[in-house]
mmCIF file of C-alpha atoms and ligand atoms in Angstrom:
data_model
loop_
_atom_site.group_PDB
_atom_site.id
_atom_site.type_symbol
_atom_site.label_atom_id
_atom_site.label_comp_id
_atom_site.label_asym_id
_atom_site.label_seq_id
_atom_site.Cartn_x
_atom_site.Cartn_y
_atom_site.Cartn_z
ATOM 1 C CA MET A 1 103.963 74.906 260.739
ATOM 2 C CA THR A 2 105.892 78.153 260.737
ATOM 3 C CA ASP A 3 103.122 80.370 262.003
ATOM 4 C CA SER A 4 104.864 81.762 265.055
ATOM 5 C CA SER A 5 104.375 85.440 264.127
ATOM 6 C CA ARG A 6 100.764 85.018 263.169
ATOM 7 C CA ASP A 7 99.027 86.178 266.330
ATOM 8 C CA ALA A 8 101.256 89.227 266.752
ATOM 9 C CA THR A 9 99.511 91.443 264.242
ATOM 10 C CA ALA A 10 96.562 89.436 262.939
ATOM 11 C CA ALA A 11 93.684 91.567 264.111
ATOM 12 C CA GLY A 12 92.319 92.876 260.856
ATOM 13 C CA GLY A 13 89.418 90.509 260.601
ATOM 14 C CA SER A 14 90.094 89.951 256.913
ATOM 15 C CA ALA A 15 89.973 86.427 255.565
ATOM 16 C CA ALA A 16 92.867 87.211 253.242
ATOM 17 C CA ASP A 17 96.412 86.864 254.430
ATOM 18 C CA PRO A 18 98.397 90.085 254.697
ATOM 19 C CA MET A 19 100.990 90.547 251.973
ATOM 20 C CA ARG A 20 103.289 93.154 250.489
ATOM 21 C CA CYS A 21 101.568 95.273 247.878
ATOM 22 C CA PRO A 22 103.834 95.802 244.840
ATOM 23 C CA ARG A 23 102.404 99.238 244.119
ATOM 24 C CA CYS A 24 102.461 101.084 247.439
ATOM 25 C CA GLU A 25 105.189 98.773 248.798
ATOM 26 C CA ARG A 26 103.545 98.528 252.193
ATOM 27 C CA GLU A 27 104.075 95.346 254.144
ATOM 28 C CA GLY A 28 101.294 93.459 255.875
ATOM 29 C CA VAL A 29 98.391 94.981 253.970
ATOM 30 C CA ALA A 30 95.313 92.955 253.110
ATOM 31 C CA PRO A 31 94.839 92.195 249.405
ATOM 32 C CA LEU A 32 91.680 93.159 247.566
ATOM 33 C CA GLY A 33 90.483 89.583 248.000
ATOM 34 C CA SER A 34 87.859 89.396 245.264
ATOM 35 C CA ALA A 35 88.788 89.355 241.603
ATOM 36 C CA PRO A 36 87.531 92.451 239.739
ATOM 37 C CA PHE A 37 87.754 90.560 236.429
ATOM 38 C CA PRO A 38 86.859 86.926 235.736
ATOM 39 C CA ASN A 39 90.307 86.057 234.451
ATOM 40 C CA GLU A 40 93.915 85.523 235.448
ATOM 41 C CA LEU A 41 94.617 89.237 235.773
ATOM 42 C CA GLY A 42 91.618 89.610 238.063
ATOM 43 C CA GLN A 43 92.836 86.769 240.256
ATOM 44 C CA ARG A 44 96.268 88.342 240.417
ATOM 45 C CA ILE A 45 94.864 91.713 241.461
ATOM 46 C CA ALA A 46 92.732 90.011 244.113
ATOM 47 C CA ALA A 47 95.803 88.306 245.556
ATOM 48 C CA GLU A 48 98.511 90.956 245.147
ATOM 49 C CA ILE A 49 96.983 94.445 245.171
ATOM 50 C CA CYS A 50 95.773 96.159 248.324
ATOM 51 C CA VAL A 51 92.336 97.705 248.630
ATOM 52 C CA GLU A 52 93.665 101.265 248.660
ATOM 53 C CA CYS A 53 95.680 100.801 245.480
ATOM 54 C CA TRP A 54 92.662 99.280 243.767
ATOM 55 C CA GLU A 55 90.615 102.309 244.801
ATOM 56 C CA ALA A 56 93.388 104.544 243.449
ATOM 57 C CA TRP A 57 93.262 102.666 240.152
ATOM 58 C CA LYS A 58 89.490 103.013 239.933
ATOM 59 C CA HIS A 59 89.877 106.767 240.341
ATOM 60 C CA HIS A 60 92.677 106.850 237.763
ATOM 61 C CA GLN A 61 90.603 104.723 235.386
ATOM 62 C CA MET A 62 87.721 107.153 235.664
ATOM 63 C CA LEU A 63 90.062 110.021 234.791
ATOM 64 C CA LEU A 64 91.349 108.096 231.773
ATOM 65 C CA ILE A 65 87.837 107.284 230.588
ATOM 66 C CA ASN A 66 86.778 110.891 230.922
ATOM 67 C CA HIS A 67 89.978 112.338 229.527
ATOM 68 C CA TYR A 68 90.120 110.090 226.471
ATOM 69 C CA GLY A 69 86.379 109.764 226.045
ATOM 70 C CA LEU A 70 86.643 105.978 226.152
ATOM 71 C CA ASN A 71 83.730 103.817 225.126
ATOM 72 C CA LEU A 72 83.973 100.611 227.133
ATOM 73 C CA GLN A 73 82.001 98.740 224.474
ATOM 74 C CA ASP A 74 85.053 99.291 222.299
ATOM 75 C CA ALA A 75 87.637 96.492 222.521
ATOM 76 C CA ASN A 76 90.432 98.991 221.853
ATOM 77 C CA ALA A 77 89.324 101.065 224.819
ATOM 78 C CA ARG A 78 89.320 98.022 227.081
ATOM 79 C CA THR A 79 92.773 97.002 225.859
ATOM 80 C CA PHE A 80 93.969 100.543 226.535
ATOM 81 C CA LEU A 81 92.650 100.379 230.091
ATOM 82 C CA ILE A 82 94.198 96.962 230.757
ATOM 83 C CA THR A 83 97.554 98.228 229.504
ATOM 84 C CA ASN A 84 97.257 101.209 231.821
ATOM 85 C CA LEU A 85 96.101 99.027 234.698
ATOM 86 C CA LYS A 86 99.187 96.809 234.435
ATOM 87 C CA SER A 87 101.425 99.839 234.319
ATOM 88 C CA PHE A 88 99.605 101.534 237.198
ATOM 89 C CA LEU A 89 99.400 98.559 239.560
ATOM 90 C CA PHE A 90 102.317 96.335 238.570
ATOM 91 C CA ALA A 91 104.660 98.722 236.739
ATOM 92 C CA GLU A 92 104.595 96.281 233.829
ATOM 93 C CA GLY A 93 104.458 96.739 230.100
ATOM 94 C CA PRO A 94 104.471 100.084 228.317
ATOM 95 C CA ALA A 95 104.165 103.201 230.429
ATOM 96 C CA GLY A 96 100.627 104.252 231.131
ATOM 97 C CA ALA A 97 99.089 107.194 229.417
ATOM 98 C CA THR A 98 99.517 110.399 231.319
ATOM 99 C CA ILE A 99 96.729 112.818 231.951
ATOM 100 C CA ASP A 100 98.272 116.185 231.342
ATOM 101 C CA THR A 101 95.562 118.778 231.258
ATOM 102 C CA SER A 102 97.961 121.306 229.748
ATOM 103 C CA LYS A 103 97.730 119.220 226.561
ATOM 104 C CA GLU A 104 93.990 119.354 226.441
ATOM 105 C CA GLY A 105 92.877 119.451 222.836
ATOM 106 C CA ARG A 106 96.080 117.945 221.496
ATOM 107 C CA VAL A 107 95.162 114.343 222.187
ATOM 108 C CA SER A 108 94.523 112.969 218.740
ATOM 109 C CA TRP A 109 92.610 109.789 219.481
HETATM 110 ZN ZN1 ZN B 1 98.918 98.993 247.751
#
């Protein structure tokens, strides 16, 4: 038992243990808690990403879908979003696509 610091700050009421979010780098934030996808990546997001960063991703995802006209029935579109999600939340893999409105009309796909 090494729980000596537990009652100092534990007042959030969340069932999930506070952690350090790798995206916003805040300490002691509550993780999302429920997996947004039924797979390993979803579990990882539930455990490691804070609620605010997940909300930020959802907003970013919506911009990507709108900007690129993604059809989520399309496997390529889903792969594109997962690649961007990993870059956005975990800074992993290839850099995410940028949404530069000054290039509107030059996006070829
Ligand atoms: Zn965060």
